[in-house]
């Protein structure tokens, strides 16, 4: 199965990159499954139903979230009629929506998409190790899902690596989101799970994690908030990770980072070229 995960889409610049670049990637690479983190898609904070629909129309099979899941409060309501929208599984009992979704892929298979949020340097919710373990045990790779992708939304690289090794051999891909900077450690772990600490954001990299530089710089230098954070508006780099899995085992055969457009040095998965 050919899987593309697209990192945190930030604001209009990020959405434009998705609508301009993603349909071509789906076609040229014959992608079977596309997952995208959309928690910063609406002006940098949260997601609206219209934006969710834009992503689905562009070919996204599942949209994951994180700590900004509810910044647009309509998400608390429309998530219940948005079957491809997945919020962190370790949010408290009673939180609207779902922490995982089993989606049909373009090659007629089924993929489980799990979203969870970290506890280190973040508002701590339920133990993500326990919650992810429950998800993996209730819908195991091979017997219940042909592929499993875990988006672990988290600040600390150590906690992300912990989840990666914890899921090794039981998931097709564990990918980190939230830091908005792509890491260079994409690899297949010893048990066969593809792993990357952070997919990077899909946004304007002439920014401070996707936001126009002025206000964050003012806050760093004076400690005084004097305005709102606004998403940077320059051309975005679409960042993510491409994985090909074995149809029999569901584990990873190949992994490559994806960077296209905007300011970052481009890189595309060579194994799908031509
Ligand atoms: Fe986040």
PDB file of C-alpha atoms and ligand atoms in Angstrom:
ATOM      1  CA  UNK A   1       0.000   0.000   0.000  1.00  0.00           C
ATOM      2  CA  UNK A   2       1.246   3.476  -0.844  1.00  0.00           C
ATOM      3  CA  UNK A   3       0.688   5.961   1.975  1.00  0.00           C
ATOM      4  CA  UNK A   4       1.323   9.703   2.167  1.00  0.00           C
ATOM      5  CA  UNK A   5       1.106  11.544   5.464  1.00  0.00           C
ATOM      6  CA  UNK A   6       0.999  15.355   5.182  1.00  0.00           C
ATOM      7  CA  UNK A   7       2.270  17.335   8.192  1.00  0.00           C
ATOM      8  CA  UNK A   8       0.376  20.117  10.001  1.00  0.00           C
ATOM      9  CA  UNK A   9      -1.278  22.355   7.413  1.00  0.00           C
ATOM     10  CA  UNK A  10      -0.962  25.952   8.627  1.00  0.00           C
ATOM     11  CA  UNK A  11      -3.438  28.583   7.440  1.00  0.00           C
ATOM     12  CA  UNK A  12      -4.288  29.628   3.918  1.00  0.00           C
ATOM     13  CA  UNK A  13      -0.713  29.201   2.626  1.00  0.00           C
ATOM     14  CA  UNK A  14      -0.715  25.568   3.741  1.00  0.00           C
ATOM     15  CA  UNK A  15      -4.178  24.921   2.320  1.00  0.00           C
ATOM     16  CA  UNK A  16      -3.164  26.389  -1.026  1.00  0.00           C
ATOM     17  CA  UNK A  17      -0.136  24.058  -1.184  1.00  0.00           C
ATOM     18  CA  UNK A  18      -2.404  21.086  -0.458  1.00  0.00           C
ATOM     19  CA  UNK A  19      -4.925  21.974  -3.142  1.00  0.00           C
ATOM     20  CA  UNK A  20      -2.198  22.711  -5.708  1.00  0.00           C
ATOM     21  CA  UNK A  21       0.154  19.798  -5.015  1.00  0.00           C
ATOM     22  CA  UNK A  22      -1.777  16.924  -3.466  1.00  0.00           C
ATOM     23  CA  UNK A  23      -3.992  15.852  -6.403  1.00  0.00           C
ATOM     24  CA  UNK A  24      -0.894  15.481  -8.611  1.00  0.00           C
ATOM     25  CA  UNK A  25       0.913  13.434  -5.952  1.00  0.00           C
ATOM     26  CA  UNK A  26      -2.098  11.131  -5.572  1.00  0.00           C
ATOM     27  CA  UNK A  27      -2.186  10.607  -9.333  1.00  0.00           C
ATOM     28  CA  UNK A  28       1.545  10.410 -10.105  1.00  0.00           C
ATOM     29  CA  UNK A  29       2.420   8.183  -7.161  1.00  0.00           C
ATOM     30  CA  UNK A  30      -0.794   6.100  -7.322  1.00  0.00           C
ATOM     31  CA  UNK A  31      -1.378   6.703  -3.629  1.00  0.00           C
ATOM     32  CA  UNK A  32      -3.760   4.365  -1.816  1.00  0.00           C
ATOM     33  CA  UNK A  33      -4.105   6.343   1.404  1.00  0.00           C
ATOM     34  CA  UNK A  34      -3.584  10.031   2.274  1.00  0.00           C
ATOM     35  CA  UNK A  35      -3.663  11.336   5.837  1.00  0.00           C
ATOM     36  CA  UNK A  36      -3.209  14.978   6.773  1.00  0.00           C
ATOM     37  CA  UNK A  37      -2.898  16.802  10.087  1.00  0.00           C
ATOM     38  CA  UNK A  38      -5.384  19.666   9.929  1.00  0.00           C
ATOM     39  CA  UNK A  39      -5.355  21.154  13.427  1.00  0.00           C
ATOM     40  CA  UNK A  40      -3.781  24.458  12.310  1.00  0.00           C
ATOM     41  CA  UNK A  41      -5.628  24.774   9.021  1.00  0.00           C
ATOM     42  CA  UNK A  42      -8.062  27.571   9.952  1.00  0.00           C
ATOM     43  CA  UNK A  43      -5.978  30.725  10.394  1.00  0.00           C
ATOM     44  CA  UNK A  44      -3.402  28.665  12.282  1.00  0.00           C
ATOM     45  CA  UNK A  45      -5.888  27.510  14.906  1.00  0.00           C
ATOM     46  CA  UNK A  46      -8.271  24.611  14.508  1.00  0.00           C
ATOM     47  CA  UNK A  47     -10.362  23.463  11.574  1.00  0.00           C
ATOM     48  CA  UNK A  48     -13.762  24.380  10.127  1.00  0.00           C
ATOM     49  CA  UNK A  49     -16.197  22.079   8.378  1.00  0.00           C
ATOM     50  CA  UNK A  50     -15.620  23.888   5.053  1.00  0.00           C
ATOM     51  CA  UNK A  51     -11.856  23.334   5.313  1.00  0.00           C
ATOM     52  CA  UNK A  52     -12.326  19.697   6.294  1.00  0.00           C
ATOM     53  CA  UNK A  53     -14.474  19.273   3.175  1.00  0.00           C
ATOM     54  CA  UNK A  54     -11.792  21.014   1.040  1.00  0.00           C
ATOM     55  CA  UNK A  55      -9.252  18.412   2.204  1.00  0.00           C
ATOM     56  CA  UNK A  56     -11.603  15.508   1.512  1.00  0.00           C
ATOM     57  CA  UNK A  57     -12.283  16.952  -1.957  1.00  0.00           C
ATOM     58  CA  UNK A  58      -8.517  17.180  -2.576  1.00  0.00           C
ATOM     59  CA  UNK A  59      -8.262  13.419  -1.922  1.00  0.00           C
ATOM     60  CA  UNK A  60      -7.479  13.224   1.801  1.00  0.00           C
ATOM     61  CA  UNK A  61      -8.800  10.018   3.388  1.00  0.00           C
ATOM     62  CA  UNK A  62      -8.355  11.027   7.042  1.00  0.00           C
ATOM     63  CA  UNK A  63      -7.673  14.322   8.820  1.00  0.00           C
ATOM     64  CA  UNK A  64      -5.970  14.178  12.210  1.00  0.00           C
ATOM     65  CA  UNK A  65      -5.895  16.836  14.929  1.00  0.00           C
ATOM     66  CA  UNK A  66      -4.058  17.731  18.154  1.00  0.00           C
ATOM     67  CA  UNK A  67      -3.990  20.350  20.891  1.00  0.00           C
ATOM     68  CA  UNK A  68      -5.737  22.907  18.643  1.00  0.00           C
ATOM     69  CA  UNK A  69      -8.575  20.497  17.756  1.00  0.00           C
ATOM     70  CA  UNK A  70     -11.298  22.678  19.265  1.00  0.00           C
ATOM     71  CA  UNK A  71      -9.959  26.200  18.558  1.00  0.00           C
ATOM     72  CA  UNK A  72     -12.781  26.569  16.017  1.00  0.00           C
ATOM     73  CA  UNK A  73     -15.585  25.535  18.296  1.00  0.00           C
ATOM     74  CA  UNK A  74     -17.757  24.290  15.426  1.00  0.00           C
ATOM     75  CA  UNK A  75     -15.408  21.274  15.308  1.00  0.00           C
ATOM     76  CA  UNK A  76     -16.990  20.025  18.550  1.00  0.00           C
ATOM     77  CA  UNK A  77     -20.252  19.674  16.626  1.00  0.00           C
ATOM     78  CA  UNK A  78     -19.356  18.813  13.045  1.00  0.00           C
ATOM     79  CA  UNK A  79     -16.821  16.129  14.030  1.00  0.00           C
ATOM     80  CA  UNK A  80     -19.782  13.846  14.696  1.00  0.00           C
ATOM     81  CA  UNK A  81     -20.830  14.058  11.033  1.00  0.00           C
ATOM     82  CA  UNK A  82     -17.245  14.024   9.718  1.00  0.00           C
ATOM     83  CA  UNK A  83     -16.271  10.336   9.692  1.00  0.00           C
ATOM     84  CA  UNK A  84     -12.756  11.050   8.382  1.00  0.00           C
ATOM     85  CA  UNK A  85     -11.910  13.537  11.144  1.00  0.00           C
ATOM     86  CA  UNK A  86      -9.906  12.011  14.001  1.00  0.00           C
ATOM     87  CA  UNK A  87      -9.073  13.782  17.276  1.00  0.00           C
ATOM     88  CA  UNK A  88      -6.598  12.588  19.914  1.00  0.00           C
ATOM     89  CA  UNK A  89      -7.731   9.231  21.312  1.00  0.00           C
ATOM     90  CA  UNK A  90      -6.494  10.077  24.800  1.00  0.00           C
ATOM     91  CA  UNK A  91      -8.847  13.034  25.321  1.00  0.00           C
ATOM     92  CA  UNK A  92     -11.208  12.577  28.282  1.00  0.00           C
ATOM     93  CA  UNK A  93     -14.178  10.232  28.091  1.00  0.00           C
ATOM     94  CA  UNK A  94     -17.170  12.072  26.643  1.00  0.00           C
ATOM     95  CA  UNK A  95     -15.123  14.217  24.233  1.00  0.00           C
ATOM     96  CA  UNK A  96     -16.985  14.458  20.892  1.00  0.00           C
ATOM     97  CA  UNK A  97     -15.716  12.546  17.875  1.00  0.00           C
ATOM     98  CA  UNK A  98     -13.391   9.585  17.595  1.00  0.00           C
ATOM     99  CA  UNK A  99      -9.753   8.870  18.366  1.00  0.00           C
ATOM    100  CA  UNK A 100      -9.322   6.489  15.462  1.00  0.00           C
ATOM    101  CA  UNK A 101     -11.028   5.680  12.174  1.00  0.00           C
ATOM    102  CA  UNK A 102     -11.009   2.631   9.951  1.00  0.00           C
ATOM    103  CA  UNK A 103     -10.988   3.969   6.388  1.00  0.00           C
ATOM    104  CA  UNK A 104     -11.342   2.276   3.007  1.00  0.00           C
ATOM    105  CA  UNK A 105      -8.253   2.768   0.872  1.00  0.00           C
ATOM    106  CA  UNK A 106      -8.088   3.261  -2.888  1.00  0.00           C
ATOM    107  CA  UNK A 107      -6.766  -0.288  -3.372  1.00  0.00           C
ATOM    108  CA  UNK A 108      -9.810  -1.808  -1.666  1.00  0.00           C
ATOM    109  CA  UNK A 109      -8.142  -2.406   1.710  1.00  0.00           C
ATOM    110  CA  UNK A 110      -8.787  -1.023   5.181  1.00  0.00           C
ATOM    111  CA  UNK A 111      -6.504   1.249   7.168  1.00  0.00           C
ATOM    112  CA  UNK A 112      -6.750   2.232  10.814  1.00  0.00           C
ATOM    113  CA  UNK A 113      -5.757   5.839  11.531  1.00  0.00           C
ATOM    114  CA  UNK A 114      -5.002   6.653  15.174  1.00  0.00           C
ATOM    115  CA  UNK A 115      -4.345  10.130  16.610  1.00  0.00           C
ATOM    116  CA  UNK A 116      -2.939  10.710  20.109  1.00  0.00           C
ATOM    117  CA  UNK A 117      -1.376  13.592  21.984  1.00  0.00           C
ATOM    118  CA  UNK A 118       1.767  13.639  24.113  1.00  0.00           C
ATOM    119  CA  UNK A 119       2.115  14.616  27.774  1.00  0.00           C
ATOM    120  CA  UNK A 120       5.646  16.030  27.935  1.00  0.00           C
ATOM    121  CA  UNK A 121       5.635  19.860  27.720  1.00  0.00           C
ATOM    122  CA  UNK A 122       1.917  19.746  26.882  1.00  0.00           C
ATOM    123  CA  UNK A 123      -1.385  19.717  28.746  1.00  0.00           C
ATOM    124  CA  UNK A 124      -1.353  16.090  29.949  1.00  0.00           C
ATOM    125  CA  UNK A 125      -4.315  13.936  29.015  1.00  0.00           C
ATOM    126  CA  UNK A 126      -4.760  10.159  29.485  1.00  0.00           C
ATOM    127  CA  UNK A 127      -1.648   7.998  29.098  1.00  0.00           C
ATOM    128  CA  UNK A 128      -1.054   7.803  25.320  1.00  0.00           C
ATOM    129  CA  UNK A 129       0.823   4.486  25.668  1.00  0.00           C
ATOM    130  CA  UNK A 130      -2.192   2.812  27.309  1.00  0.00           C
ATOM    131  CA  UNK A 131      -4.675   4.339  24.878  1.00  0.00           C
ATOM    132  CA  UNK A 132      -2.657   3.513  21.743  1.00  0.00           C
ATOM    133  CA  UNK A 133      -2.062  -0.006  23.045  1.00  0.00           C
ATOM    134  CA  UNK A 134      -5.830  -0.485  23.460  1.00  0.00           C
ATOM    135  CA  UNK A 135      -6.401   0.740  19.898  1.00  0.00           C
ATOM    136  CA  UNK A 136      -3.757  -1.613  18.480  1.00  0.00           C
ATOM    137  CA  UNK A 137      -5.133  -4.573  20.424  1.00  0.00           C
ATOM    138  CA  UNK A 138      -8.743  -3.954  19.443  1.00  0.00           C
ATOM    139  CA  UNK A 139      -7.888  -3.614  15.732  1.00  0.00           C
ATOM    140  CA  UNK A 140      -4.643  -5.495  15.093  1.00  0.00           C
ATOM    141  CA  UNK A 141      -2.541  -5.160  11.974  1.00  0.00           C
ATOM    142  CA  UNK A 142      -3.181  -7.940   9.427  1.00  0.00           C
ATOM    143  CA  UNK A 143      -6.243  -9.509  11.103  1.00  0.00           C
ATOM    144  CA  UNK A 144      -8.367  -6.326  11.320  1.00  0.00           C
ATOM    145  CA  UNK A 145      -6.494  -3.638   9.367  1.00  0.00           C
ATOM    146  CA  UNK A 146      -4.264  -3.848   6.290  1.00  0.00           C
ATOM    147  CA  UNK A 147      -2.334  -0.771   7.446  1.00  0.00           C
ATOM    148  CA  UNK A 148      -2.178   1.214  10.676  1.00  0.00           C
ATOM    149  CA  UNK A 149      -0.961   4.815  10.867  1.00  0.00           C
ATOM    150  CA  UNK A 150      -0.380   6.566  14.195  1.00  0.00           C
ATOM    151  CA  UNK A 151      -0.128  10.380  14.238  1.00  0.00           C
ATOM    152  CA  UNK A 152       1.448  11.200  17.600  1.00  0.00           C
ATOM    153  CA  UNK A 153       1.001  14.917  18.232  1.00  0.00           C
ATOM    154  CA  UNK A 154       3.666  15.852  20.686  1.00  0.00           C
ATOM    155  CA  UNK A 155       6.361  18.348  21.663  1.00  0.00           C
ATOM    156  CA  UNK A 156       9.163  16.078  22.897  1.00  0.00           C
ATOM    157  CA  UNK A 157      11.225  13.990  20.475  1.00  0.00           C
ATOM    158  CA  UNK A 158      11.869  11.493  23.279  1.00  0.00           C
ATOM    159  CA  UNK A 159       8.184  10.810  23.840  1.00  0.00           C
ATOM    160  CA  UNK A 160       7.682  10.431  20.077  1.00  0.00           C
ATOM    161  CA  UNK A 161      10.536   7.930  19.845  1.00  0.00           C
ATOM    162  CA  UNK A 162       9.014   6.119  22.823  1.00  0.00           C
ATOM    163  CA  UNK A 163       5.690   5.730  21.011  1.00  0.00           C
ATOM    164  CA  UNK A 164       7.527   4.681  17.834  1.00  0.00           C
ATOM    165  CA  UNK A 165       9.343   1.810  19.539  1.00  0.00           C
ATOM    166  CA  UNK A 166       6.234   0.934  21.606  1.00  0.00           C
ATOM    167  CA  UNK A 167       4.293   0.410  18.348  1.00  0.00           C
ATOM    168  CA  UNK A 168       7.169  -1.209  16.425  1.00  0.00           C
ATOM    169  CA  UNK A 169       5.929  -4.285  14.593  1.00  0.00           C
ATOM    170  CA  UNK A 170       2.282  -3.408  15.306  1.00  0.00           C
ATOM    171  CA  UNK A 171       1.798  -0.324  13.101  1.00  0.00           C
ATOM    172  CA  UNK A 172       2.747   0.492   9.516  1.00  0.00           C
ATOM    173  CA  UNK A 173       3.784   4.061  10.323  1.00  0.00           C
ATOM    174  CA  UNK A 174       4.250   6.143  13.447  1.00  0.00           C
ATOM    175  CA  UNK A 175       4.746   9.788  12.562  1.00  0.00           C
ATOM    176  CA  UNK A 176       5.089  12.785  14.854  1.00  0.00           C
ATOM    177  CA  UNK A 177       3.399  16.135  14.354  1.00  0.00           C
ATOM    178  CA  UNK A 178       3.141  19.444  16.267  1.00  0.00           C
ATOM    179  CA  UNK A 179       6.709  20.861  16.206  1.00  0.00           C
ATOM    180  CA  UNK A 180       6.236  22.126  12.623  1.00  0.00           C
ATOM    181  CA  UNK A 181       9.850  21.351  11.698  1.00  0.00           C
ATOM    182  CA  UNK A 182      10.655  18.187   9.694  1.00  0.00           C
ATOM    183  CA  UNK A 183      13.110  15.811  11.328  1.00  0.00           C
ATOM    184  CA  UNK A 184      15.749  13.876   9.343  1.00  0.00           C
ATOM    185  CA  UNK A 185      15.347  10.536  11.133  1.00  0.00           C
ATOM    186  CA  UNK A 186      12.843   8.794   8.838  1.00  0.00           C
ATOM    187  CA  UNK A 187      13.601   5.079   9.068  1.00  0.00           C
ATOM    188  CA  UNK A 188      12.093   1.624   9.341  1.00  0.00           C
ATOM    189  CA  UNK A 189      12.408   0.461  12.952  1.00  0.00           C
ATOM    190  CA  UNK A 190      13.735  -3.073  13.668  1.00  0.00           C
ATOM    191  CA  UNK A 191      10.219  -4.554  13.941  1.00  0.00           C
ATOM    192  CA  UNK A 192       9.131  -3.118  10.584  1.00  0.00           C
ATOM    193  CA  UNK A 193       7.272   0.074  11.535  1.00  0.00           C
ATOM    194  CA  UNK A 194       8.120   3.185   9.506  1.00  0.00           C
ATOM    195  CA  UNK A 195       8.957   6.084  11.779  1.00  0.00           C
ATOM    196  CA  UNK A 196       9.682   9.824  11.590  1.00  0.00           C
ATOM    197  CA  UNK A 197       9.881  12.057  14.656  1.00  0.00           C
ATOM    198  CA  UNK A 198       8.160  14.999  12.953  1.00  0.00           C
ATOM    199  CA  UNK A 199       6.673  15.286   9.478  1.00  0.00           C
ATOM    200  CA  UNK A 200       7.148  19.077   9.498  1.00  0.00           C
ATOM    201  CA  UNK A 201       4.443  21.590   8.708  1.00  0.00           C
ATOM    202  CA  UNK A 202       2.809  22.370   5.425  1.00  0.00           C
ATOM    203  CA  UNK A 203       3.172  26.121   5.651  1.00  0.00           C
ATOM    204  CA  UNK A 204       5.371  29.138   4.960  1.00  0.00           C
ATOM    205  CA  UNK A 205       8.858  28.486   6.424  1.00  0.00           C
ATOM    206  CA  UNK A 206       9.727  32.214   6.421  1.00  0.00           C
ATOM    207  CA  UNK A 207       7.956  32.300   9.784  1.00  0.00           C
ATOM    208  CA  UNK A 208       8.093  31.130  13.366  1.00  0.00           C
ATOM    209  CA  UNK A 209       6.444  27.712  13.198  1.00  0.00           C
ATOM    210  CA  UNK A 210       4.065  29.005  10.544  1.00  0.00           C
ATOM    211  CA  UNK A 211       3.207  32.345  12.140  1.00  0.00           C
ATOM    212  CA  UNK A 212       4.292  35.787  10.938  1.00  0.00           C
ATOM    213  CA  UNK A 213       7.555  36.536  12.735  1.00  0.00           C
ATOM    214  CA  UNK A 214       6.818  39.964  14.243  1.00  0.00           C
ATOM    215  CA  UNK A 215       4.510  39.074  17.124  1.00  0.00           C
ATOM    216  CA  UNK A 216       6.448  36.005  18.338  1.00  0.00           C
ATOM    217  CA  UNK A 217       9.680  38.033  18.141  1.00  0.00           C
ATOM    218  CA  UNK A 218       8.083  40.849  20.166  1.00  0.00           C
ATOM    219  CA  UNK A 219       6.977  38.354  22.785  1.00  0.00           C
ATOM    220  CA  UNK A 220      10.437  36.740  22.918  1.00  0.00           C
ATOM    221  CA  UNK A 221      12.221  40.089  23.239  1.00  0.00           C
ATOM    222  CA  UNK A 222       9.811  42.021  25.490  1.00  0.00           C
ATOM    223  CA  UNK A 223       7.668  39.339  27.142  1.00  0.00           C
ATOM    224  CA  UNK A 224       4.616  41.467  26.344  1.00  0.00           C
ATOM    225  CA  UNK A 225       1.879  40.126  24.067  1.00  0.00           C
ATOM    226  CA  UNK A 226       0.858  42.968  21.772  1.00  0.00           C
ATOM    227  CA  UNK A 227      -1.157  41.331  19.045  1.00  0.00           C
ATOM    228  CA  UNK A 228      -2.548  38.122  17.659  1.00  0.00           C
ATOM    229  CA  UNK A 229      -0.552  35.374  16.050  1.00  0.00           C
ATOM    230  CA  UNK A 230      -1.314  35.448  12.328  1.00  0.00           C
ATOM    231  CA  UNK A 231      -0.257  32.746   9.867  1.00  0.00           C
ATOM    232  CA  UNK A 232       2.544  33.659   7.470  1.00  0.00           C
ATOM    233  CA  UNK A 233       1.277  34.146   3.929  1.00  0.00           C
ATOM    234  CA  UNK A 234       4.259  33.262   1.703  1.00  0.00           C
ATOM    235  CA  UNK A 235       4.402  30.163  -0.473  1.00  0.00           C
ATOM    236  CA  UNK A 236       4.152  27.018   1.638  1.00  0.00           C
ATOM    237  CA  UNK A 237       6.275  23.900   1.542  1.00  0.00           C
ATOM    238  CA  UNK A 238       4.167  20.746   1.603  1.00  0.00           C
ATOM    239  CA  UNK A 239       5.958  18.521   4.117  1.00  0.00           C
ATOM    240  CA  UNK A 240       5.229  14.933   4.953  1.00  0.00           C
ATOM    241  CA  UNK A 241       6.348  11.359   4.696  1.00  0.00           C
ATOM    242  CA  UNK A 242       5.785   8.666   2.079  1.00  0.00           C
ATOM    243  CA  UNK A 243       5.617   4.994   3.013  1.00  0.00           C
ATOM    244  CA  UNK A 244       5.099   1.826   1.050  1.00  0.00           C
ATOM    245  CA  UNK A 245       3.883  -1.183   3.001  1.00  0.00           C
ATOM    246  CA  UNK A 246       3.973  -4.902   2.322  1.00  0.00           C
ATOM    247  CA  UNK A 247       0.482  -6.126   1.414  1.00  0.00           C
ATOM    248  CA  UNK A 248       0.973  -9.356   3.356  1.00  0.00           C
ATOM    249  CA  UNK A 249       2.499  -8.096   6.607  1.00  0.00           C
ATOM    250  CA  UNK A 250       1.208  -4.504   6.631  1.00  0.00           C
ATOM    251  CA  UNK A 251       4.689  -3.424   7.705  1.00  0.00           C
ATOM    252  CA  UNK A 252       6.879  -0.876   5.940  1.00  0.00           C
ATOM    253  CA  UNK A 253       9.065  -1.644   2.947  1.00  0.00           C
ATOM    254  CA  UNK A 254      10.203   1.909   2.173  1.00  0.00           C
ATOM    255  CA  UNK A 255      10.045   5.360   3.709  1.00  0.00           C
ATOM    256  CA  UNK A 256      11.008   8.759   2.331  1.00  0.00           C
ATOM    257  CA  UNK A 257      10.450  12.344   3.401  1.00  0.00           C
ATOM    258  CA  UNK A 258       8.395  14.625   1.153  1.00  0.00           C
ATOM    259  CA  UNK A 259       9.056  18.340   0.759  1.00  0.00           C
ATOM    260  CA  UNK A 260       7.662  20.280  -2.182  1.00  0.00           C
ATOM    261  CA  UNK A 261       7.146  23.963  -2.967  1.00  0.00           C
ATOM    262  CA  UNK A 262       7.994  27.034  -0.899  1.00  0.00           C
ATOM    263  CA  UNK A 263      11.421  27.633   0.663  1.00  0.00           C
ATOM    264  CA  UNK A 264      12.690  24.224   1.802  1.00  0.00           C
ATOM    265  CA  UNK A 265      14.999  22.125  -0.348  1.00  0.00           C
ATOM    266  CA  UNK A 266      12.664  19.769  -2.222  1.00  0.00           C
ATOM    267  CA  UNK A 267      12.780  16.024  -1.761  1.00  0.00           C
ATOM    268  CA  UNK A 268      10.427  13.442  -3.218  1.00  0.00           C
ATOM    269  CA  UNK A 269      10.259   9.640  -2.854  1.00  0.00           C
ATOM    270  CA  UNK A 270      12.559   8.332  -5.588  1.00  0.00           C
ATOM    271  CA  UNK A 271      11.083   4.827  -5.335  1.00  0.00           C
ATOM    272  CA  UNK A 272       7.824   6.085  -6.876  1.00  0.00           C
ATOM    273  CA  UNK A 273       9.450   8.127  -9.641  1.00  0.00           C
ATOM    274  CA  UNK A 274       8.356   7.358 -13.183  1.00  0.00           C
TER     275      UNK A 274
HETATM  276 FE1  LIG B   1      -0.175  21.200  17.739  1.00  0.00          FE
END
